[in-house]
Amino acid sequence: RLKYDLVIVDAPATGHAITMLRLPQAILETVPEGPLPHTARRVSELMHDALQTAMLIVTLAEDLPVSETLDLHRANEQLLKLPLGPIVVNQLWPTDFEGQSGEARVVRALEHTGGAAADPVLAPLLGRARITHARRALNDRYLERLARELPEPQVQLPFLFRPRFARSELEELVQVLDRQLPAGNHQPPRSPA
């Protein structure tokens, strides 16, 4: 009888994760007989079973995390060959100040009036809107890079601007995930070529 329905392993940084995930194969290549290769074989079989296991690469839409994601994906395709689930892009800044949204029009109107920068109430709000717009533009640039260089399905999670992360925040993210992964439409992990 299985003790757990689901086990999640939060792996270390890319280089260490690759080494850790290669351990069963390294044992099988170096130790021919005995209990150690028996266990390594069972672990390897589990890790490569797309019905039971999937590697989900979690990243931020920023330069170094995207580069690490591309490196890990490449290492998986060439070396690890683990079943791959969607790429999870975490902490995306909001699009509130993009395009023709009401918020974007208000910010543009405030910028055109010229007096907002001197106003003690409006200046910090305008500054925050500019920061949010710039951070989202950065996120979008790296989302485009990911889509171009790593054409895998993505799950995108918002940055939650909260003083603490508790059950209600977790439930909010679960709702976002539910909208992106509809029930009954979950694709099994893709086995590498």
PDB file of C-alpha atoms in Angstrom:
ATOM      1  CA  ARG A   1       0.000   0.000   0.000  1.00  0.00           C
ATOM      2  CA  LEU A   2       1.247   3.430  -0.897  1.00  0.00           C
ATOM      3  CA  LYS A   3       1.656   5.836   1.983  1.00  0.00           C
ATOM      4  CA  TYR A   4       1.300   9.043  -0.104  1.00  0.00           C
ATOM      5  CA  ASP A   5      -0.859   9.986  -3.082  1.00  0.00           C
ATOM      6  CA  LEU A   6       1.556  12.649  -4.291  1.00  0.00           C
ATOM      7  CA  VAL A   7       5.178  13.433  -3.531  1.00  0.00           C
ATOM      8  CA  ILE A   8       6.680  16.777  -4.562  1.00  0.00           C
ATOM      9  CA  VAL A   9      10.452  17.183  -4.595  1.00  0.00           C
ATOM     10  CA  ASP A  10      11.623  20.780  -4.560  1.00  0.00           C
ATOM     11  CA  ALA A  11      14.982  20.291  -6.227  1.00  0.00           C
ATOM     12  CA  PRO A  12      18.030  22.474  -5.627  1.00  0.00           C
ATOM     13  CA  ALA A  13      19.580  24.830  -8.194  1.00  0.00           C
ATOM     14  CA  THR A  14      19.975  23.536 -11.752  1.00  0.00           C
ATOM     15  CA  GLY A  15      23.506  22.138 -11.571  1.00  0.00           C
ATOM     16  CA  HIS A  16      22.861  20.361  -8.278  1.00  0.00           C
ATOM     17  CA  ALA A  17      19.444  19.141  -9.470  1.00  0.00           C
ATOM     18  CA  ILE A  18      20.950  17.546 -12.573  1.00  0.00           C
ATOM     19  CA  THR A  19      23.537  15.736 -10.423  1.00  0.00           C
ATOM     20  CA  MET A  20      20.886  14.615  -7.939  1.00  0.00           C
ATOM     21  CA  LEU A  21      18.503  13.385 -10.646  1.00  0.00           C
ATOM     22  CA  ARG A  22      21.328  11.475 -12.353  1.00  0.00           C
ATOM     23  CA  LEU A  23      22.284   9.559  -9.199  1.00  0.00           C
ATOM     24  CA  PRO A  24      20.216   6.415  -9.898  1.00  0.00           C
ATOM     25  CA  GLN A  25      21.742   6.092 -13.378  1.00  0.00           C
ATOM     26  CA  ALA A  26      25.251   6.767 -12.061  1.00  0.00           C
ATOM     27  CA  ILE A  27      24.815   4.011  -9.477  1.00  0.00           C
ATOM     28  CA  LEU A  28      23.566   1.594 -12.142  1.00  0.00           C
ATOM     29  CA  GLU A  29      26.573   2.404 -14.334  1.00  0.00           C
ATOM     30  CA  THR A  30      29.145   1.881 -11.553  1.00  0.00           C
ATOM     31  CA  VAL A  31      27.761  -0.773  -9.195  1.00  0.00           C
ATOM     32  CA  PRO A  32      26.769  -3.960 -11.060  1.00  0.00           C
ATOM     33  CA  GLU A  33      25.221  -6.077  -8.280  1.00  0.00           C
ATOM     34  CA  GLY A  34      23.700  -5.873  -4.815  1.00  0.00           C
ATOM     35  CA  PRO A  35      21.011  -3.934  -2.961  1.00  0.00           C
ATOM     36  CA  LEU A  36      22.200  -0.488  -4.072  1.00  0.00           C
ATOM     37  CA  PRO A  37      21.664  -1.065  -7.824  1.00  0.00           C
ATOM     38  CA  HIS A  38      18.362  -2.829  -7.071  1.00  0.00           C
ATOM     39  CA  THR A  39      17.046   0.308  -5.329  1.00  0.00           C
ATOM     40  CA  ALA A  40      18.585   2.587  -7.979  1.00  0.00           C
ATOM     41  CA  ARG A  41      16.823   0.596 -10.710  1.00  0.00           C
ATOM     42  CA  ARG A  42      13.450   0.935  -8.946  1.00  0.00           C
ATOM     43  CA  VAL A  43      13.969   4.682  -8.470  1.00  0.00           C
ATOM     44  CA  SER A  44      15.050   5.106 -12.099  1.00  0.00           C
ATOM     45  CA  GLU A  45      12.012   3.198 -13.355  1.00  0.00           C
ATOM     46  CA  LEU A  46       9.716   5.366 -11.244  1.00  0.00           C
ATOM     47  CA  MET A  47      11.411   8.580 -12.399  1.00  0.00           C
ATOM     48  CA  HIS A  48      11.001   7.617 -16.070  1.00  0.00           C
ATOM     49  CA  ASP A  49       7.385   6.423 -15.813  1.00  0.00           C
ATOM     50  CA  ALA A  50       5.298   9.211 -17.383  1.00  0.00           C
ATOM     51  CA  LEU A  51       2.153   7.866 -15.705  1.00  0.00           C
ATOM     52  CA  GLN A  52       3.638   8.376 -12.238  1.00  0.00           C
ATOM     53  CA  THR A  53       6.283  11.065 -12.517  1.00  0.00           C
ATOM     54  CA  ALA A  54       6.714  14.460 -14.125  1.00  0.00           C
ATOM     55  CA  MET A  55       9.387  17.089 -13.846  1.00  0.00           C
ATOM     56  CA  LEU A  56       7.896  20.559 -13.678  1.00  0.00           C
ATOM     57  CA  ILE A  57      10.442  23.295 -14.155  1.00  0.00           C
ATOM     58  CA  VAL A  58       9.491  26.380 -12.140  1.00  0.00           C
ATOM     59  CA  THR A  59      10.964  29.697 -13.177  1.00  0.00           C
ATOM     60  CA  LEU A  60      10.574  33.442 -12.976  1.00  0.00           C
ATOM     61  CA  ALA A  61      10.215  35.522 -16.139  1.00  0.00           C
ATOM     62  CA  GLU A  62      13.640  37.105 -15.637  1.00  0.00           C
ATOM     63  CA  ASP A  63      17.056  36.717 -17.257  1.00  0.00           C
ATOM     64  CA  LEU A  64      18.950  34.270 -15.009  1.00  0.00           C
ATOM     65  CA  PRO A  65      15.963  32.055 -14.104  1.00  0.00           C
ATOM     66  CA  VAL A  66      14.991  31.710 -17.790  1.00  0.00           C
ATOM     67  CA  SER A  67      18.589  30.852 -18.733  1.00  0.00           C
ATOM     68  CA  GLU A  68      18.664  28.220 -15.964  1.00  0.00           C
ATOM     69  CA  THR A  69      15.318  26.849 -17.186  1.00  0.00           C
ATOM     70  CA  LEU A  70      16.663  26.491 -20.712  1.00  0.00           C
ATOM     71  CA  ASP A  71      19.796  24.764 -19.357  1.00  0.00           C
ATOM     72  CA  LEU A  72      17.757  22.343 -17.247  1.00  0.00           C
ATOM     73  CA  HIS A  73      15.414  21.549 -20.127  1.00  0.00           C
ATOM     74  CA  ARG A  74      18.389  20.908 -22.422  1.00  0.00           C
ATOM     75  CA  ALA A  75      19.999  18.659 -19.784  1.00  0.00           C
ATOM     76  CA  ASN A  76      16.743  16.769 -19.438  1.00  0.00           C
ATOM     77  CA  GLU A  77      16.423  16.251 -23.197  1.00  0.00           C
ATOM     78  CA  GLN A  78      20.050  15.116 -23.581  1.00  0.00           C
ATOM     79  CA  LEU A  79      20.883  13.394 -20.294  1.00  0.00           C
ATOM     80  CA  LEU A  80      18.080  12.842 -17.790  1.00  0.00           C
ATOM     81  CA  LYS A  81      15.211  12.057 -20.178  1.00  0.00           C
ATOM     82  CA  LEU A  82      12.559  12.497 -17.483  1.00  0.00           C
ATOM     83  CA  PRO A  83       8.883  13.011 -18.379  1.00  0.00           C
ATOM     84  CA  LEU A  84       8.223  16.742 -18.533  1.00  0.00           C
ATOM     85  CA  GLY A  85       5.107  18.555 -17.391  1.00  0.00           C
ATOM     86  CA  PRO A  86       4.307  22.191 -18.160  1.00  0.00           C
ATOM     87  CA  ILE A  87       6.787  24.956 -17.419  1.00  0.00           C
ATOM     88  CA  VAL A  88       5.563  26.918 -14.388  1.00  0.00           C
ATOM     89  CA  VAL A  89       6.252  30.645 -14.594  1.00  0.00           C
ATOM     90  CA  ASN A  90       5.860  32.141 -11.141  1.00  0.00           C
ATOM     91  CA  GLN A  91       5.434  35.680  -9.786  1.00  0.00           C
ATOM     92  CA  LEU A  92       4.260  37.471 -12.924  1.00  0.00           C
ATOM     93  CA  TRP A  93       3.583  41.137 -12.385  1.00  0.00           C
ATOM     94  CA  PRO A  94       0.057  42.357 -13.232  1.00  0.00           C
ATOM     95  CA  THR A  95      -0.941  43.765 -16.627  1.00  0.00           C
ATOM     96  CA  ASP A  96      -3.032  46.539 -15.051  1.00  0.00           C
ATOM     97  CA  PHE A  97      -1.099  49.324 -16.751  1.00  0.00           C
ATOM     98  CA  GLU A  98      -0.850  47.772 -20.226  1.00  0.00           C
ATOM     99  CA  GLY A  99      -2.556  48.779 -23.469  1.00  0.00           C
ATOM    100  CA  GLN A 100      -5.966  50.400 -23.297  1.00  0.00           C
ATOM    101  CA  SER A 101      -6.996  49.303 -19.785  1.00  0.00           C
ATOM    102  CA  GLY A 102      -8.675  51.922 -17.631  1.00  0.00           C
ATOM    103  CA  GLU A 103      -5.681  52.021 -15.323  1.00  0.00           C
ATOM    104  CA  ALA A 104      -3.282  52.589 -18.228  1.00  0.00           C
ATOM    105  CA  ARG A 105      -5.413  55.456 -19.552  1.00  0.00           C
ATOM    106  CA  VAL A 106      -5.485  57.084 -16.097  1.00  0.00           C
ATOM    107  CA  VAL A 107      -1.694  56.846 -15.792  1.00  0.00           C
ATOM    108  CA  ARG A 108      -1.203  58.355 -19.260  1.00  0.00           C
ATOM    109  CA  ALA A 109      -3.628  61.167 -18.395  1.00  0.00           C
ATOM    110  CA  LEU A 110      -1.773  61.890 -15.155  1.00  0.00           C
ATOM    111  CA  GLU A 111       1.564  61.911 -16.950  1.00  0.00           C
ATOM    112  CA  HIS A 112       0.238  64.349 -19.550  1.00  0.00           C
ATOM    113  CA  THR A 113      -1.097  66.806 -16.955  1.00  0.00           C
ATOM    114  CA  GLY A 114       2.397  67.319 -15.591  1.00  0.00           C
ATOM    115  CA  GLY A 115       1.294  68.168 -12.063  1.00  0.00           C
ATOM    116  CA  ALA A 116       1.065  64.620 -10.763  1.00  0.00           C
ATOM    117  CA  ALA A 117       4.807  64.360 -10.096  1.00  0.00           C
ATOM    118  CA  ALA A 118       4.603  67.191  -7.549  1.00  0.00           C
ATOM    119  CA  ASP A 119       1.402  65.999  -5.895  1.00  0.00           C
ATOM    120  CA  PRO A 120       2.162  64.202  -2.574  1.00  0.00           C
ATOM    121  CA  VAL A 121      -0.697  61.703  -3.090  1.00  0.00           C
ATOM    122  CA  LEU A 122      -0.491  61.109  -6.837  1.00  0.00           C
ATOM    123  CA  ALA A 123       3.312  60.991  -7.206  1.00  0.00           C
ATOM    124  CA  PRO A 124       3.806  57.714  -5.278  1.00  0.00           C
ATOM    125  CA  LEU A 125       0.847  56.115  -7.082  1.00  0.00           C
ATOM    126  CA  LEU A 126       2.209  57.182 -10.443  1.00  0.00           C
ATOM    127  CA  GLY A 127       5.661  55.887  -9.463  1.00  0.00           C
ATOM    128  CA  ARG A 128       4.202  52.532  -8.457  1.00  0.00           C
ATOM    129  CA  ALA A 129       2.290  52.318 -11.751  1.00  0.00           C
ATOM    130  CA  ARG A 130       5.494  52.996 -13.687  1.00  0.00           C
ATOM    131  CA  ILE A 131       7.372  50.301 -11.741  1.00  0.00           C
ATOM    132  CA  THR A 132       4.552  47.804 -12.323  1.00  0.00           C
ATOM    133  CA  HIS A 133       4.497  48.633 -16.042  1.00  0.00           C
ATOM    134  CA  ALA A 134       8.289  48.244 -16.340  1.00  0.00           C
ATOM    135  CA  ARG A 135       8.357  44.965 -14.409  1.00  0.00           C
ATOM    136  CA  ARG A 136       5.546  43.526 -16.524  1.00  0.00           C
ATOM    137  CA  ALA A 137       7.357  44.590 -19.700  1.00  0.00           C
ATOM    138  CA  LEU A 138      10.421  42.702 -18.406  1.00  0.00           C
ATOM    139  CA  ASN A 139       8.248  39.648 -17.648  1.00  0.00           C
ATOM    140  CA  ASP A 140       6.741  39.778 -21.138  1.00  0.00           C
ATOM    141  CA  ARG A 141      10.186  39.910 -22.755  1.00  0.00           C
ATOM    142  CA  TYR A 142      11.251  36.727 -20.951  1.00  0.00           C
ATOM    143  CA  LEU A 143       7.897  35.011 -21.537  1.00  0.00           C
ATOM    144  CA  GLU A 144       8.491  35.597 -25.246  1.00  0.00           C
ATOM    145  CA  ARG A 145      12.013  34.170 -24.957  1.00  0.00           C
ATOM    146  CA  LEU A 146      10.690  31.086 -23.179  1.00  0.00           C
ATOM    147  CA  ALA A 147       7.982  30.573 -25.802  1.00  0.00           C
ATOM    148  CA  ARG A 148      10.511  31.002 -28.612  1.00  0.00           C
ATOM    149  CA  GLU A 149      13.320  28.829 -27.220  1.00  0.00           C
ATOM    150  CA  LEU A 150      11.252  26.341 -25.230  1.00  0.00           C
ATOM    151  CA  PRO A 151       7.944  25.608 -26.965  1.00  0.00           C
ATOM    152  CA  GLU A 152       6.430  23.693 -24.053  1.00  0.00           C
ATOM    153  CA  PRO A 153       3.074  24.340 -22.378  1.00  0.00           C
ATOM    154  CA  GLN A 154       3.244  26.999 -19.674  1.00  0.00           C
ATOM    155  CA  VAL A 155       1.341  27.587 -16.482  1.00  0.00           C
ATOM    156  CA  GLN A 156       1.538  31.202 -15.343  1.00  0.00           C
ATOM    157  CA  LEU A 157       1.081  32.328 -11.750  1.00  0.00           C
ATOM    158  CA  PRO A 158       0.696  35.928 -10.589  1.00  0.00           C
ATOM    159  CA  PHE A 159       2.875  37.732  -8.105  1.00  0.00           C
ATOM    160  CA  LEU A 160       0.774  38.021  -4.953  1.00  0.00           C
ATOM    161  CA  PHE A 161       1.551  41.288  -3.222  1.00  0.00           C
ATOM    162  CA  ARG A 162       0.690  40.207   0.309  1.00  0.00           C
ATOM    163  CA  PRO A 163       2.500  40.649   3.623  1.00  0.00           C
ATOM    164  CA  ARG A 164       2.184  36.911   4.327  1.00  0.00           C
ATOM    165  CA  PHE A 165       1.621  33.695   2.407  1.00  0.00           C
ATOM    166  CA  ALA A 166      -0.980  31.497   4.058  1.00  0.00           C
ATOM    167  CA  ARG A 167      -3.865  29.228   3.119  1.00  0.00           C
ATOM    168  CA  SER A 168      -5.957  31.952   1.424  1.00  0.00           C
ATOM    169  CA  GLU A 169      -3.054  32.860  -0.873  1.00  0.00           C
ATOM    170  CA  LEU A 170      -2.456  29.206  -1.670  1.00  0.00           C
ATOM    171  CA  GLU A 171      -6.156  28.775  -2.507  1.00  0.00           C
ATOM    172  CA  GLU A 172      -5.965  31.804  -4.802  1.00  0.00           C
ATOM    173  CA  LEU A 173      -3.073  30.236  -6.708  1.00  0.00           C
ATOM    174  CA  VAL A 174      -4.939  26.922  -6.885  1.00  0.00           C
ATOM    175  CA  GLN A 175      -7.843  28.741  -8.559  1.00  0.00           C
ATOM    176  CA  VAL A 176      -5.430  30.234 -11.104  1.00  0.00           C
ATOM    177  CA  LEU A 177      -4.009  26.768 -11.748  1.00  0.00           C
ATOM    178  CA  ASP A 178      -7.513  25.301 -12.084  1.00  0.00           C
ATOM    179  CA  ARG A 179      -8.334  27.834 -14.814  1.00  0.00           C
ATOM    180  CA  GLN A 180      -5.181  26.915 -16.730  1.00  0.00           C
ATOM    181  CA  LEU A 181      -5.437  23.152 -16.208  1.00  0.00           C
ATOM    182  CA  PRO A 182      -9.144  22.300 -16.574  1.00  0.00           C
ATOM    183  CA  ALA A 183     -10.299  19.188 -14.722  1.00  0.00           C
ATOM    184  CA  GLY A 184     -10.334  16.105 -16.870  1.00  0.00           C
ATOM    185  CA  ASN A 185      -8.124  17.755 -19.474  1.00  0.00           C
ATOM    186  CA  HIS A 186      -4.767  17.174 -17.818  1.00  0.00           C
ATOM    187  CA  GLN A 187      -2.219  16.030 -20.331  1.00  0.00           C
ATOM    188  CA  PRO A 188       0.172  13.308 -19.201  1.00  0.00           C
ATOM    189  CA  PRO A 189       3.793  14.398 -19.007  1.00  0.00           C
ATOM    190  CA  ARG A 190       5.629  14.409 -22.299  1.00  0.00           C
ATOM    191  CA  SER A 191       8.406  11.864 -22.579  1.00  0.00           C
ATOM    192  CA  PRO A 192      11.576  13.329 -24.067  1.00  0.00           C
ATOM    193  CA  ALA A 193      12.506  12.343 -27.593  1.00  0.00           C
TER     194      ALA A 193
END
